[in-house]
């Protein structure tokens, strides 16, 4: 009985872990630029299930390269996963609003990317101040956008769509960012990014904090039962 309970706890923990996936970004402005490649690795999007028909996209900017996420773009026209997006949560100092007329993601509107924004959110002016900044400027800043799924669509569909295709594949959900205030990058100080495709993302599913405890508890109970059985022989 205890072994069964431990197994259930372990499976439950694994299920919770599968409800989150983390992605980084690659530059479409000067794709070969090493500074922008490094910056893309510190720009993170965590996709989690909000329950029911709700999917949450949380954006962070944690690293040593000074920058600020000023805009977020969704290209959902080909996949048609979502009916709408809203700003669900943002840390103190971050102030985003949904854009009723989604702007074009610079450098990604033509071949080879063909990214057409169906939804976008932007930081309120001044955007550098109200964007999602790096840890040196403002530790712990984040932005969470909420997407409402269309009927028949699931969280698993969203993660699969993000993970299965490269940024140039136009029949999948893609997410783009605009970063500004990049002091280490030329003189323009701004660049566009797309979520990573196969080979560079997504990272392994991220267990939620409570999941770690459930996993460890389940593994510990299974180990204890196995040792007890061995000592009985």
Short mmCIF file of C-alpha atoms in Angstrom, two decimals:
data_model
loop_
_atom_site.label_atom_id
_atom_site.label_comp_id
_atom_site.label_asym_id
_atom_site.label_seq_id
_atom_site.Cartn_x
_atom_site.Cartn_y
_atom_site.Cartn_z
CA UNK A 1 0.00 0.00 0.00
CA UNK A 2 2.80 2.38 0.92
CA UNK A 3 4.58 1.58 -2.33
CA UNK A 4 1.42 2.45 -4.24
CA UNK A 5 1.07 5.74 -2.37
CA UNK A 6 4.68 6.58 -3.05
CA UNK A 7 4.20 5.79 -6.70
CA UNK A 8 1.13 8.02 -6.86
CA UNK A 9 3.05 10.87 -5.22
CA UNK A 10 5.86 10.44 -7.72
CA UNK A 11 3.49 10.39 -10.68
CA UNK A 12 1.66 13.42 -9.33
CA UNK A 13 4.95 15.29 -9.02
CA UNK A 14 5.92 14.34 -12.56
CA UNK A 15 2.56 15.58 -13.82
CA UNK A 16 3.04 18.95 -12.15
CA UNK A 17 6.55 19.18 -13.54
CA UNK A 18 5.20 18.66 -17.03
CA UNK A 19 2.89 21.67 -16.61
CA UNK A 20 5.73 24.14 -17.19
CA UNK A 21 8.32 24.60 -19.93
CA UNK A 22 11.05 27.21 -20.23
CA UNK A 23 12.34 28.83 -23.44
CA UNK A 24 15.15 31.22 -24.23
CA UNK A 25 15.49 33.47 -27.29
CA UNK A 26 17.72 33.88 -30.33
CA UNK A 27 18.40 37.19 -32.12
CA UNK A 28 16.90 37.96 -35.50
CA UNK A 29 18.68 41.30 -35.52
CA UNK A 30 22.23 40.37 -36.54
CA UNK A 31 21.82 36.62 -35.77
CA UNK A 32 25.60 36.11 -35.69
CA UNK A 33 26.25 38.83 -33.12
CA UNK A 34 27.77 37.15 -30.04
CA UNK A 35 26.51 39.83 -27.64
CA UNK A 36 22.94 39.37 -28.83
CA UNK A 37 23.28 35.59 -28.70
CA UNK A 38 24.35 35.88 -25.06
CA UNK A 39 21.50 38.28 -24.34
CA UNK A 40 19.02 35.82 -25.84
CA UNK A 41 20.12 33.26 -23.27
CA UNK A 42 19.27 35.58 -20.38
CA UNK A 43 15.82 36.40 -21.80
CA UNK A 44 13.50 33.67 -20.55
CA UNK A 45 9.88 32.73 -21.18
CA UNK A 46 8.29 30.25 -18.78
CA UNK A 47 5.05 28.78 -20.07
CA UNK A 48 2.74 27.33 -17.41
CA UNK A 49 -0.78 26.03 -17.23
CA UNK A 50 -3.08 28.47 -15.48
CA UNK A 51 -5.82 25.85 -15.23
CA UNK A 52 -8.81 25.38 -17.51
CA UNK A 53 -8.39 27.29 -20.76
CA UNK A 54 -5.72 29.63 -19.38
CA UNK A 55 -1.99 29.56 -20.28
CA UNK A 56 0.52 31.88 -18.60
CA UNK A 57 3.65 33.30 -20.26
CA UNK A 58 6.14 34.77 -17.78
CA UNK A 59 9.05 36.80 -19.14
CA UNK A 60 12.24 37.51 -17.18
CA UNK A 61 15.56 39.16 -18.01
CA UNK A 62 18.23 37.88 -15.67
CA UNK A 63 21.90 38.22 -16.50
CA UNK A 64 24.88 40.55 -16.75
CA UNK A 65 23.97 42.29 -20.04
CA UNK A 66 22.17 45.56 -19.44
CA UNK A 67 18.89 45.62 -21.36
CA UNK A 68 15.14 45.97 -21.00
CA UNK A 69 12.33 43.93 -22.58
CA UNK A 70 10.12 46.65 -24.05
CA UNK A 71 7.69 44.63 -26.21
CA UNK A 72 6.32 41.10 -26.50
CA UNK A 73 4.77 39.73 -29.70
CA UNK A 74 2.70 36.62 -30.46
CA UNK A 75 2.31 35.17 -33.96
CA UNK A 76 -0.71 32.90 -33.47
CA UNK A 77 -2.44 33.26 -36.84
CA UNK A 78 -1.22 29.93 -38.30
CA UNK A 79 -1.79 27.84 -35.15
CA UNK A 80 -4.94 29.65 -33.93
CA UNK A 81 -4.46 28.48 -30.35
CA UNK A 82 -5.66 31.58 -28.49
CA UNK A 83 -8.71 33.80 -28.52
CA UNK A 84 -7.16 36.67 -26.54
CA UNK A 85 -4.27 37.82 -24.32
CA UNK A 86 -4.22 40.05 -21.25
CA UNK A 87 -1.62 41.32 -18.79
CA UNK A 88 -2.02 38.95 -15.85
CA UNK A 89 0.74 40.09 -13.51
CA UNK A 90 3.86 42.25 -13.40
CA UNK A 91 6.41 43.03 -10.76
CA UNK A 92 6.78 46.47 -9.18
CA UNK A 93 8.50 48.78 -11.63
CA UNK A 94 7.19 46.93 -14.71
CA UNK A 95 4.23 48.48 -16.54
CA UNK A 96 2.90 46.83 -19.71
CA UNK A 97 -0.35 47.24 -21.64
CA UNK A 98 -1.80 45.20 -24.48
CA UNK A 99 -1.45 46.88 -27.87
CA UNK A 100 -4.75 47.03 -29.76
CA UNK A 101 -2.82 47.40 -33.03
CA UNK A 102 0.10 44.95 -32.79
CA UNK A 103 3.28 46.45 -34.18
CA UNK A 104 5.59 44.56 -36.51
CA UNK A 105 8.47 42.72 -34.91
CA UNK A 106 11.41 44.54 -36.48
CA UNK A 107 13.71 42.40 -38.68
CA UNK A 108 11.29 39.44 -38.55
CA UNK A 109 8.43 40.50 -40.84
CA UNK A 110 9.99 39.15 -44.05
CA UNK A 111 11.86 36.03 -45.16
CA UNK A 112 13.21 33.91 -43.65
CA UNK A 113 11.08 34.50 -40.54
CA UNK A 114 7.69 35.75 -41.80
CA UNK A 115 6.59 36.70 -38.28
CA UNK A 116 3.25 38.53 -38.24
CA UNK A 117 2.13 39.72 -34.82
CA UNK A 118 -1.46 38.88 -33.93
CA UNK A 119 -1.14 40.14 -30.33
CA UNK A 120 1.45 42.31 -28.62
CA UNK A 121 2.13 44.02 -25.31
CA UNK A 122 4.38 47.02 -24.76
CA UNK A 123 5.95 48.81 -21.85
CA UNK A 124 4.50 52.20 -21.02
CA UNK A 125 6.74 55.16 -21.94
CA UNK A 126 9.49 55.56 -20.83
CA UNK A 127 9.90 51.96 -21.98
CA UNK A 128 13.39 51.35 -20.65
CA UNK A 129 12.25 52.26 -17.15
CA UNK A 130 8.95 50.35 -17.30
CA UNK A 131 10.23 47.32 -19.22
CA UNK A 132 11.59 44.08 -17.77
CA UNK A 133 15.16 44.99 -16.86
CA UNK A 134 18.23 42.92 -16.02
CA UNK A 135 19.13 41.93 -12.47
CA UNK A 136 21.74 44.66 -12.12
CA UNK A 137 19.14 47.33 -12.83
CA UNK A 138 16.12 45.80 -11.10
CA UNK A 139 16.42 42.33 -9.56
CA UNK A 140 13.43 40.02 -9.83
CA UNK A 141 11.45 41.94 -12.45
CA UNK A 142 8.97 39.93 -14.51
CA UNK A 143 5.94 40.20 -16.78
CA UNK A 144 3.17 37.57 -17.01
CA UNK A 145 0.73 37.52 -19.93
CA UNK A 146 -2.36 35.31 -19.90
CA UNK A 147 -3.65 33.61 -23.04
CA UNK A 148 -7.18 32.18 -23.30
CA UNK A 149 -7.25 29.01 -25.38
CA UNK A 150 -9.72 28.48 -28.19
CA UNK A 151 -12.20 25.61 -27.80
CA UNK A 152 -10.55 22.23 -28.24
CA UNK A 153 -7.01 23.55 -27.67
CA UNK A 154 -4.88 22.46 -24.70
CA UNK A 155 -1.77 23.48 -22.78
CA UNK A 156 0.03 20.50 -24.35
CA UNK A 157 -0.81 21.90 -27.81
CA UNK A 158 0.86 25.18 -26.88
CA UNK A 159 4.10 23.60 -25.62
CA UNK A 160 4.24 21.23 -28.62
CA UNK A 161 3.72 24.10 -31.05
CA UNK A 162 6.47 26.17 -29.46
CA UNK A 163 8.88 23.23 -29.29
CA UNK A 164 8.38 21.50 -32.61
CA UNK A 165 9.45 24.13 -35.10
CA UNK A 166 12.28 26.57 -35.77
CA UNK A 167 11.58 30.32 -35.85
CA UNK A 168 11.39 30.20 -39.66
CA UNK A 169 8.54 27.70 -39.72
CA UNK A 170 5.34 29.65 -40.24
CA UNK A 171 2.68 27.16 -39.16
CA UNK A 172 3.47 27.18 -35.44
CA UNK A 173 2.97 29.53 -32.49
CA UNK A 174 5.95 31.84 -32.12
CA UNK A 175 6.82 34.49 -29.57
CA UNK A 176 9.05 37.50 -30.21
CA UNK A 177 10.64 40.14 -28.00
CA UNK A 178 12.02 43.60 -28.50
CA UNK A 179 14.90 44.52 -26.18
CA UNK A 180 16.20 48.07 -25.80
CA UNK A 181 18.96 49.81 -23.88
CA UNK A 182 21.58 47.25 -24.93
CA UNK A 183 24.70 49.29 -24.22
CA UNK A 184 27.04 46.52 -25.37
CA UNK A 185 25.45 46.29 -28.84
CA UNK A 186 26.60 48.85 -31.43
CA UNK A 187 25.01 52.30 -31.07
CA UNK A 188 21.36 51.48 -31.68
CA UNK A 189 20.92 49.70 -28.37
CA UNK A 190 17.92 47.64 -29.49
CA UNK A 191 17.27 44.25 -31.11
CA UNK A 192 14.57 41.69 -31.86
CA UNK A 193 14.46 38.07 -30.69
CA UNK A 194 12.40 34.93 -31.33
CA UNK A 195 11.80 31.97 -29.03
CA UNK A 196 14.21 29.10 -29.52
CA UNK A 197 13.43 26.16 -31.77
CA UNK A 198 14.69 22.52 -31.69
CA UNK A 199 18.24 22.01 -30.56
CA UNK A 200 18.36 25.19 -28.49
CA UNK A 201 15.06 25.00 -26.61
CA UNK A 202 12.90 24.42 -24.79
CA UNK A 203 14.79 23.51 -21.68
CA UNK A 204 13.60 20.63 -19.53
CA UNK A 205 10.23 21.14 -17.84
CA UNK A 206 10.50 23.20 -14.68
CA UNK A 207 9.00 21.61 -11.57
CA UNK A 208 7.10 24.06 -9.42
CA UNK A 209 8.47 24.53 -5.90
CA UNK A 210 5.88 22.21 -4.33
CA UNK A 211 6.68 19.58 -6.92
CA UNK A 212 10.24 19.13 -5.66
CA UNK A 213 8.93 18.16 -2.23
CA UNK A 214 6.46 15.65 -3.66
CA UNK A 215 9.13 14.07 -5.85
CA UNK A 216 11.60 13.78 -2.99
CA UNK A 217 8.97 12.44 -0.61
CA UNK A 218 7.88 9.80 -3.10
CA UNK A 219 11.44 8.73 -3.86
CA UNK A 220 12.31 8.63 -0.17
CA UNK A 221 9.32 6.45 0.67
CA UNK A 222 10.09 4.03 -2.17
CA UNK A 223 13.73 3.79 -1.01
CA UNK A 224 12.70 3.13 2.61
CA UNK A 225 10.29 0.38 1.59
CA UNK A 226 12.93 -1.27 -0.61
CA UNK A 227 15.48 -1.26 2.23
CA UNK A 228 12.96 -2.70 4.68
CA UNK A 229 12.20 -5.53 2.30
CA UNK A 230 15.89 -6.25 1.81
CA UNK A 231 16.53 -6.34 5.56
CA UNK A 232 13.64 -8.81 5.97
CA UNK A 233 15.26 -11.44 3.71
#
